[in-house]
PDB file of C-alpha atoms in Angstrom:
ATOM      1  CA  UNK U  14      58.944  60.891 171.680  1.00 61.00           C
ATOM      2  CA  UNK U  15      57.649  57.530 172.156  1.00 77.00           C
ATOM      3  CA  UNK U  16      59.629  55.488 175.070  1.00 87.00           C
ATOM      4  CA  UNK U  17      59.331  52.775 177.512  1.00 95.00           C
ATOM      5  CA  UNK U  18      61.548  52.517 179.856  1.00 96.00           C
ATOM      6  CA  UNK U  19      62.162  49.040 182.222  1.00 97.00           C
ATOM      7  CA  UNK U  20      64.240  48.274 185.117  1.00 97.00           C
ATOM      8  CA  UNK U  21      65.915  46.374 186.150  1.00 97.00           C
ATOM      9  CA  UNK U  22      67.954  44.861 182.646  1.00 97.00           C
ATOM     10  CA  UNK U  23      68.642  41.384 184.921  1.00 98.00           C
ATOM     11  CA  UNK U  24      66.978  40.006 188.482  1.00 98.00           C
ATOM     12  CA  UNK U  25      67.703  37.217 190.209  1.00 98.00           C
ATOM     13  CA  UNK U  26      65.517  36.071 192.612  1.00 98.00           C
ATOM     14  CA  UNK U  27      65.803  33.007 195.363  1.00 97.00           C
ATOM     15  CA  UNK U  28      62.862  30.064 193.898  1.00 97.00           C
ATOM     16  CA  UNK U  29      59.696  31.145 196.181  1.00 97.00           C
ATOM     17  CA  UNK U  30      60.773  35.337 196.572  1.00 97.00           C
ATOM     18  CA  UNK U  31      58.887  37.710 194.659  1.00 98.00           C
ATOM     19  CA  UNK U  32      59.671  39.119 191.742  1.00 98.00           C
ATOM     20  CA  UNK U  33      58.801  42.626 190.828  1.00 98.00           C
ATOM     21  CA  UNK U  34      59.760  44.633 187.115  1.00 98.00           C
ATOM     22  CA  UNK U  35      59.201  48.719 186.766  1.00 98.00           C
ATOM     23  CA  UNK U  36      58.517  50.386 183.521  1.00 98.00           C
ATOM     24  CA  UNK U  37      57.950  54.026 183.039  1.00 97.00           C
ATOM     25  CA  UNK U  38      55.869  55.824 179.676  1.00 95.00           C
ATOM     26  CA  UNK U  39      56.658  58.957 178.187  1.00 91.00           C
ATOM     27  CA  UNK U  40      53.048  59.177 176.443  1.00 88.00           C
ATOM     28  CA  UNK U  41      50.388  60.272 178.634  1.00 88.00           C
ATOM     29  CA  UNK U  42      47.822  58.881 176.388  1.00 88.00           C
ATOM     30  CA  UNK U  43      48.611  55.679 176.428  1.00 91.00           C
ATOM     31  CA  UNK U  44      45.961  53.687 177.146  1.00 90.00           C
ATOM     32  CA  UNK U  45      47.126  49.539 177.412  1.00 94.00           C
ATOM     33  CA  UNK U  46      49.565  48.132 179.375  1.00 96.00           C
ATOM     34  CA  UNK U  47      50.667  44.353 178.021  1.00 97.00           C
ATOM     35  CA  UNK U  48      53.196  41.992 179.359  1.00 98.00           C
ATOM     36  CA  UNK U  49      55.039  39.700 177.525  1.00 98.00           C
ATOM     37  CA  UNK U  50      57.046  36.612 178.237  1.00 98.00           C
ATOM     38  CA  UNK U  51      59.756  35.184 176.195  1.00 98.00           C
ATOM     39  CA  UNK U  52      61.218  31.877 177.131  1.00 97.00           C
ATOM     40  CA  UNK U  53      64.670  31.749 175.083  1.00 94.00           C
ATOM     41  CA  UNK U  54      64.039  30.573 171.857  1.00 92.00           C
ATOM     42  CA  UNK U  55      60.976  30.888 171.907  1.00 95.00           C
ATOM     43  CA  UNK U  56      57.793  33.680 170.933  1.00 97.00           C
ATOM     44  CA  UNK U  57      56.960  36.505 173.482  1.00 97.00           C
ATOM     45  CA  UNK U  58      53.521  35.254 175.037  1.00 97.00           C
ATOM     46  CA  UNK U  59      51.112  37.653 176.632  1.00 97.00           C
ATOM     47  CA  UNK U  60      50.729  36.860 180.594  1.00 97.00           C
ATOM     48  CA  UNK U  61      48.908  39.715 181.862  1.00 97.00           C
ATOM     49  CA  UNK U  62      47.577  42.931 180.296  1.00 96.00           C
ATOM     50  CA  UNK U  63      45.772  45.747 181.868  1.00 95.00           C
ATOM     51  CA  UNK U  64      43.438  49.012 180.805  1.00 92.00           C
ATOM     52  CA  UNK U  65      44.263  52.800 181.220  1.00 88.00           C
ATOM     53  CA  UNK U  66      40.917  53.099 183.837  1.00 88.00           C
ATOM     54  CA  UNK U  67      42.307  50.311 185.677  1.00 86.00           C
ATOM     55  CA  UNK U  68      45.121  50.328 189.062  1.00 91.00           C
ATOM     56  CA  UNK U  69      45.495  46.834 189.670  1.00 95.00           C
ATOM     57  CA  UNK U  70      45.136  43.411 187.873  1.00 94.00           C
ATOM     58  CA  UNK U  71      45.805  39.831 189.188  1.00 96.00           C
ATOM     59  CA  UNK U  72      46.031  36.535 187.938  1.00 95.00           C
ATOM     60  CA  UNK U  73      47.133  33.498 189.986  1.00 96.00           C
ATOM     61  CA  UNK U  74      50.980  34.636 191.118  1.00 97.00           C
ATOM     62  CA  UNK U  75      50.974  37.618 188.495  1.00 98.00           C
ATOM     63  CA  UNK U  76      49.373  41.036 189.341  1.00 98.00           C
ATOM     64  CA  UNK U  77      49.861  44.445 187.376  1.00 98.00           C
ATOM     65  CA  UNK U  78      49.686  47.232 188.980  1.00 97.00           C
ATOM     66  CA  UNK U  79      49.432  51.324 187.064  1.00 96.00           C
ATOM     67  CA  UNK U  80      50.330  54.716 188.275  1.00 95.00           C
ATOM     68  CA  UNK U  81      48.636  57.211 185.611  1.00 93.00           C
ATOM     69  CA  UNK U  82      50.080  59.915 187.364  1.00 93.00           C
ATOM     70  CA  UNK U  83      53.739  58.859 187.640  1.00 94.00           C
ATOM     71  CA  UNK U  84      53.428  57.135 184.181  1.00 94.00           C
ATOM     72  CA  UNK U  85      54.558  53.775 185.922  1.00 95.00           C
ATOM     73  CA  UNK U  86      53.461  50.259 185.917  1.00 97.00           C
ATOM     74  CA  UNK U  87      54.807  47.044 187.214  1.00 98.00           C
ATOM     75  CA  UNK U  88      54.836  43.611 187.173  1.00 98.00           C
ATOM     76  CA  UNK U  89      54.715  41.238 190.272  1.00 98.00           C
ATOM     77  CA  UNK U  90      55.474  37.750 190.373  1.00 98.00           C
ATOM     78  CA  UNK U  91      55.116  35.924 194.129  1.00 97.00           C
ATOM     79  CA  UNK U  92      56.555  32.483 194.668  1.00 98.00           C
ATOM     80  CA  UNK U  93      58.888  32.313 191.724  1.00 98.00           C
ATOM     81  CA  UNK U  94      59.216  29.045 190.452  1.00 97.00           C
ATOM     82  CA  UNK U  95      61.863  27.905 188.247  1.00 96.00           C
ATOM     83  CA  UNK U  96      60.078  27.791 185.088  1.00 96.00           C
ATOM     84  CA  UNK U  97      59.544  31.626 185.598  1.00 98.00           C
ATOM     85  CA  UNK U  98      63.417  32.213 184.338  1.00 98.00           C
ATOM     86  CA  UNK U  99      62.683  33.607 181.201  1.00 98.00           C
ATOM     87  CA  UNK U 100      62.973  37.763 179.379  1.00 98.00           C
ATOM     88  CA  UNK U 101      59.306  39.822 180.554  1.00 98.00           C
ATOM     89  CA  UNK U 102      58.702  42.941 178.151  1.00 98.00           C
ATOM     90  CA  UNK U 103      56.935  45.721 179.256  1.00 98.00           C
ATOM     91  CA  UNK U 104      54.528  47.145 176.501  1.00 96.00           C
ATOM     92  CA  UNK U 105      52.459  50.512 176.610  1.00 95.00           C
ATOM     93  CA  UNK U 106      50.270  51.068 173.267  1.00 93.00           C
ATOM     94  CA  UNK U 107      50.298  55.026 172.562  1.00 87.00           C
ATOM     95  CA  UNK U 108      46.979  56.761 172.952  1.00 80.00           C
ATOM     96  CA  UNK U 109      47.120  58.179 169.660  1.00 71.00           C
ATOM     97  CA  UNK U 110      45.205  56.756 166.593  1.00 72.00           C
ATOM     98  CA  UNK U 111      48.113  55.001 165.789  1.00 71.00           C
ATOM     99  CA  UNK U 112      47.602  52.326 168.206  1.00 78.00           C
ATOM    100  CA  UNK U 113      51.376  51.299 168.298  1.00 88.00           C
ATOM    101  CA  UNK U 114      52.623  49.028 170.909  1.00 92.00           C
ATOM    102  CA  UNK U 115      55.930  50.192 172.079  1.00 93.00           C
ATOM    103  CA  UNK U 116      58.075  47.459 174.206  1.00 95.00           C
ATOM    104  CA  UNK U 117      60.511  47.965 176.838  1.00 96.00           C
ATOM    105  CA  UNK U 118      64.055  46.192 176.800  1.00 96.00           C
ATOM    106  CA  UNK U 119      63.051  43.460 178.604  1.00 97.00           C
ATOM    107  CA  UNK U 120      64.191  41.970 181.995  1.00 98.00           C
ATOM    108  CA  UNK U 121      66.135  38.942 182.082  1.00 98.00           C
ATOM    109  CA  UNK U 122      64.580  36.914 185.226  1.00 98.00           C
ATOM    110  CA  UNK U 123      66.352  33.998 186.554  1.00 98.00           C
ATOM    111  CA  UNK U 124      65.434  32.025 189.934  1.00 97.00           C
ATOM    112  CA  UNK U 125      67.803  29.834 191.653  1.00 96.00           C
ATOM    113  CA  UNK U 126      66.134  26.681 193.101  1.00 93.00           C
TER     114      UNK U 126
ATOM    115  CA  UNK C   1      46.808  23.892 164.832  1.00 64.00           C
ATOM    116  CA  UNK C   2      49.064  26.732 165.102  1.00 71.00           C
ATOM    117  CA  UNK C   3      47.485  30.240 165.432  1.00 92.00           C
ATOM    118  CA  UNK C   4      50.156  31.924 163.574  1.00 97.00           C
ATOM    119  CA  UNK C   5      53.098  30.365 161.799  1.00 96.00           C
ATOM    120  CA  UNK C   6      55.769  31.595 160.183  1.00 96.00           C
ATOM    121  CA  UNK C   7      57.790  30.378 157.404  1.00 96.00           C
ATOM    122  CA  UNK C   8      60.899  30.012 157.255  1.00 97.00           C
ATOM    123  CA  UNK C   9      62.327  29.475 160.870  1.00 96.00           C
ATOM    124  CA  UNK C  10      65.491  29.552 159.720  1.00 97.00           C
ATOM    125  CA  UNK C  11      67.444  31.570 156.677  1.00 97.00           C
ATOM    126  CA  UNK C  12      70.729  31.904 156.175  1.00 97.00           C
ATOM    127  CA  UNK C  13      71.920  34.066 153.320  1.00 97.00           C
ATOM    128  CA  UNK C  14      74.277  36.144 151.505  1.00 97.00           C
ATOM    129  CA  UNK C  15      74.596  40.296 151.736  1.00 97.00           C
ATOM    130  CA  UNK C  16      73.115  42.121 148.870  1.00 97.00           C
ATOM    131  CA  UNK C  17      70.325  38.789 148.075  1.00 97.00           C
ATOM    132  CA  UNK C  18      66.471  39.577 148.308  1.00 97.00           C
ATOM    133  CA  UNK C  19      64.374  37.090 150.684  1.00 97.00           C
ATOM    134  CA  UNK C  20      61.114  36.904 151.801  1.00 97.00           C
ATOM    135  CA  UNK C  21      59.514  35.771 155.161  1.00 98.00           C
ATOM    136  CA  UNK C  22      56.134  34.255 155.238  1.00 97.00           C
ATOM    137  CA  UNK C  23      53.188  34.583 157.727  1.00 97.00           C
ATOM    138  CA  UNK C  24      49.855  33.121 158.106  1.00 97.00           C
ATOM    139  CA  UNK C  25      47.215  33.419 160.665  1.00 97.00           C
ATOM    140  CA  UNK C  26      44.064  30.985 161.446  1.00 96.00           C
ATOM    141  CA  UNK C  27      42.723  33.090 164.515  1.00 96.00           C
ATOM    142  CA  UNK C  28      40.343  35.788 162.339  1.00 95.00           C
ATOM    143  CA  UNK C  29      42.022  38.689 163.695  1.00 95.00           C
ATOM    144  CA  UNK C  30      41.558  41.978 161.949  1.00 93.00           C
ATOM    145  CA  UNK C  31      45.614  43.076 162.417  1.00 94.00           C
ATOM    146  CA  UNK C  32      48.817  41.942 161.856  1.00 95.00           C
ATOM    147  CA  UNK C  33      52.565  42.978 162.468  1.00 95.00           C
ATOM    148  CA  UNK C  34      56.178  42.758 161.856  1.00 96.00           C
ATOM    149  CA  UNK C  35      58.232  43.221 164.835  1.00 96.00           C
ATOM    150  CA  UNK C  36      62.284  43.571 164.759  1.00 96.00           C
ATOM    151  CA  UNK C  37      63.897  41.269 167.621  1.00 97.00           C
ATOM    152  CA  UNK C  38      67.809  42.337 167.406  1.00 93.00           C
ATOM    153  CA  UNK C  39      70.420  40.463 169.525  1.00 91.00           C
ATOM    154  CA  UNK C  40      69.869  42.534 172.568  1.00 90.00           C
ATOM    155  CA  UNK C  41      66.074  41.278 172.454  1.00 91.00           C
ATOM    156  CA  UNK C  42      64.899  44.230 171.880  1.00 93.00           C
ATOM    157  CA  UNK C  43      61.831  43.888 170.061  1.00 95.00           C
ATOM    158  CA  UNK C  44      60.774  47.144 167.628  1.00 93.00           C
ATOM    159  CA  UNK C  45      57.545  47.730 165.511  1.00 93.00           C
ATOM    160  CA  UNK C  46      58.089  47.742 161.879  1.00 94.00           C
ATOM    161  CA  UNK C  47      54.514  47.498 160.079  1.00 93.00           C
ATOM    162  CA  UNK C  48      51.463  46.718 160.891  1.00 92.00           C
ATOM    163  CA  UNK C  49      48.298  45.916 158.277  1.00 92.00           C
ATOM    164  CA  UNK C  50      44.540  46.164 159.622  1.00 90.00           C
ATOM    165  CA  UNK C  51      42.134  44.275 157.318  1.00 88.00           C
ATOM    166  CA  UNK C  52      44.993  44.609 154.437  1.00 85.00           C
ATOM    167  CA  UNK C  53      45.929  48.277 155.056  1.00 88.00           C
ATOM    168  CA  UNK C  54      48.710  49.548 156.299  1.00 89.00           C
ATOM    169  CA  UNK C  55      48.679  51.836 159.659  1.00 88.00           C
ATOM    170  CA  UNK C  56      51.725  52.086 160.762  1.00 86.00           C
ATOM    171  CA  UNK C  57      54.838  52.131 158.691  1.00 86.00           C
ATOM    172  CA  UNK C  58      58.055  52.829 160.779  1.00 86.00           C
ATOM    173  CA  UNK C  59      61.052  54.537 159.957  1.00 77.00           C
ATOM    174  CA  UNK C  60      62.496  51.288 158.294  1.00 84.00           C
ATOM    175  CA  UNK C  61      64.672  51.005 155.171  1.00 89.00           C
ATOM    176  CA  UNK C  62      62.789  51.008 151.680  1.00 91.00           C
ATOM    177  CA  UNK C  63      64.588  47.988 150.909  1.00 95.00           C
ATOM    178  CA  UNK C  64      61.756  46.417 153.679  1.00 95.00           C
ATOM    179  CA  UNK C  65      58.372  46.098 152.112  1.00 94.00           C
ATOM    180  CA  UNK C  66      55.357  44.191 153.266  1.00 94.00           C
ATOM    181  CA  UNK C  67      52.258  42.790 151.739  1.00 93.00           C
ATOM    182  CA  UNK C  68      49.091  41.786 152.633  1.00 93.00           C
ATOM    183  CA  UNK C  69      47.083  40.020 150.104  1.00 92.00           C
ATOM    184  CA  UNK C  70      44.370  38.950 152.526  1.00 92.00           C
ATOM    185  CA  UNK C  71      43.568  39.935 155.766  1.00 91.00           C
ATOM    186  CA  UNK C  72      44.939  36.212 157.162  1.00 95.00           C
ATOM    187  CA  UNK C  73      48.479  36.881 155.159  1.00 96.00           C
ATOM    188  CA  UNK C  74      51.695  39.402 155.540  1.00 96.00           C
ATOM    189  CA  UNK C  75      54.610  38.937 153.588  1.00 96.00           C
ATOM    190  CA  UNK C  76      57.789  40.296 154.555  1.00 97.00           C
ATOM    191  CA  UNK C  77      60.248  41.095 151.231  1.00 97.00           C
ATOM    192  CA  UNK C  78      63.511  42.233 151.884  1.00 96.00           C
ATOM    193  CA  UNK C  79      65.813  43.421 149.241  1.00 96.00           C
ATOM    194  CA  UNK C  80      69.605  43.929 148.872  1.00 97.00           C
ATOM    195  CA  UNK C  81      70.052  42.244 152.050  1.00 97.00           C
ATOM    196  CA  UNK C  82      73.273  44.011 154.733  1.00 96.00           C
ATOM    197  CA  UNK C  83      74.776  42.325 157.605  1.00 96.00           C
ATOM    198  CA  UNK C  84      72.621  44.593 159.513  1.00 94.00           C
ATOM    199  CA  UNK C  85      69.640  42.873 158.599  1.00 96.00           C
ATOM    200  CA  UNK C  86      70.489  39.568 161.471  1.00 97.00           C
ATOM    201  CA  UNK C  87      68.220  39.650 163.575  1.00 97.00           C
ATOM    202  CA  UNK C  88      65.288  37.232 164.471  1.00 97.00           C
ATOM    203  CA  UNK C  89      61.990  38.667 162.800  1.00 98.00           C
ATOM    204  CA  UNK C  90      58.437  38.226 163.937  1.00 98.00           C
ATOM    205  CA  UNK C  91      55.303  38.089 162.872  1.00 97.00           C
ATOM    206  CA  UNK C  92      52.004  38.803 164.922  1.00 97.00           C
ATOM    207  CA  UNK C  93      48.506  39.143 164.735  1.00 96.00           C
ATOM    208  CA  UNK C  94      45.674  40.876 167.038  1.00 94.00           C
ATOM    209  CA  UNK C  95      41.798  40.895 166.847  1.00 91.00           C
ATOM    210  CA  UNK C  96      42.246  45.058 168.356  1.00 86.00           C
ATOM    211  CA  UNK C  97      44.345  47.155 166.991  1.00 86.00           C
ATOM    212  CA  UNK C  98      47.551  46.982 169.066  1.00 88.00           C
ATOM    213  CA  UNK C  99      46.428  45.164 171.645  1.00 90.00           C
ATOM    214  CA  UNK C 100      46.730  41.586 172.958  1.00 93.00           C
ATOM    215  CA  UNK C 101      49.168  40.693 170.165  1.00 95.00           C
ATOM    216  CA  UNK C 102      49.903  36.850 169.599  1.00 96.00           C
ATOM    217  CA  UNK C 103      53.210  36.087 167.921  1.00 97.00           C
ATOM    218  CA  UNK C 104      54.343  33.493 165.287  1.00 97.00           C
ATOM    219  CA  UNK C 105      57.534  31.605 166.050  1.00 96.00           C
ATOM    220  CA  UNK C 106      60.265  33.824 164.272  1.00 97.00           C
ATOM    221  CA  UNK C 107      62.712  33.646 161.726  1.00 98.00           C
ATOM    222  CA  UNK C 108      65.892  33.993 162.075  1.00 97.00           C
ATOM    223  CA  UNK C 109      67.758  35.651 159.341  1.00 97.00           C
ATOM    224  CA  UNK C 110      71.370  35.458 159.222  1.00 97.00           C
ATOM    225  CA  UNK C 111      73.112  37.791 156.726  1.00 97.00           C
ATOM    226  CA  UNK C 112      76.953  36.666 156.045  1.00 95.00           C
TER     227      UNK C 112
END
């Protein structure tokens, strides 16, 4: 069926390591890769996104990167700040003509100044 | 000018009451959700409406029923509320179908 998978559930990184989040896809169709951030109490806010005929994406200190073949994709983050500390989803929308979005559990980042 | 607002933020109610959740969007897009946020943040699809029809209706109780009376507009009505029901709830709205999704602030519900 439909899953998502990300690891790992919690990191906690040093301020100015990098940051890196793994998420796995069961369908091979899938064709969208989203990230979301989620500062607590707050909405889930797109960061970085990128497309099935794509392997790599970067923007500033973000970059996606997408293994088709291994059904993989992951999110790096380079020299974490403290306002980085927040949940990141993981989101792969199914190939189908159903278009659904399916999220991952999240990963609850915190860096230590 | 908030692109997608949600009303209310907070409701607190009683098991076995009916509700309804708000949501409005100013950005023209063509889609709009519901997603599920329980309390171990796990966010889950529940409906989605593109230009006022609905696409994708997930395996979610009866007693859940949306409704779309424009395309900038998606109700959420829950009846015969159940503890289960807590959770923070939240709208969304996208220009593509699934894709690039921009969420309203939530509501969280509270069933006691």
């Amino acid at each position: 069926g439909e899953n998502v998978e990300q690891h790992p559930s919690t990191l906690s990184v040093q301020e100015g390591d990098s940051a890196v989040i793994k998420c796995t896809y069961s369908d091979s169709a899938s064709n969208y890769f989203p990230w979301y951030k989620q500062e607590l109490g707050k909405r889930p806010q797109l960061i970085i996104d990128i497309r099935s005929n794509v392997g790599e994406k970067k923007d500033q200190r973000i970059a996606v990167t997408l293994n088709k073949t291994a059904k993989h994709f992951s999110l790096h983050i380079t020299e974490t700040q403290p306002e980085d500390s927040a949940v990141y989803f993981c989101a792969a929308r199914l190939g189908d003509s159903s278009y659904k979005l399916i999220f991952g559990s999240g990963t609850r980042l915190l860096v230590r100044p | 000018d908030t692109a997608v607002s949600q009303t209310p933020k907070y409701l607190v109610t009683q098991m076995g009451n009916d509700k309804s959740i708000k949501c409005e969007q100013n950005l023209g897009h063509d889609t709009m959700y519901w997603y599920k946020q329980d309390s171990k943040k796990f966010l889950k699809i529940m409906f989605s409406y593109n230009n006022k029809e609905l696409i994708i209706n997930e395996t979610v109780p009866n007693r859940f029923s949306p409704k779309s009376p424009d395309k900038a507009h998606l109700n959420l009505h829950i009846n015969s509320l159940e503890l289960g029901d807590s959770a923070v709830y939240f709208c969304a709205s996208s220009q593509g179908i699934g894709e690039k999704l921009f969420f309203g602030s939530g509501t969280q519900l509270s069933v006691l």
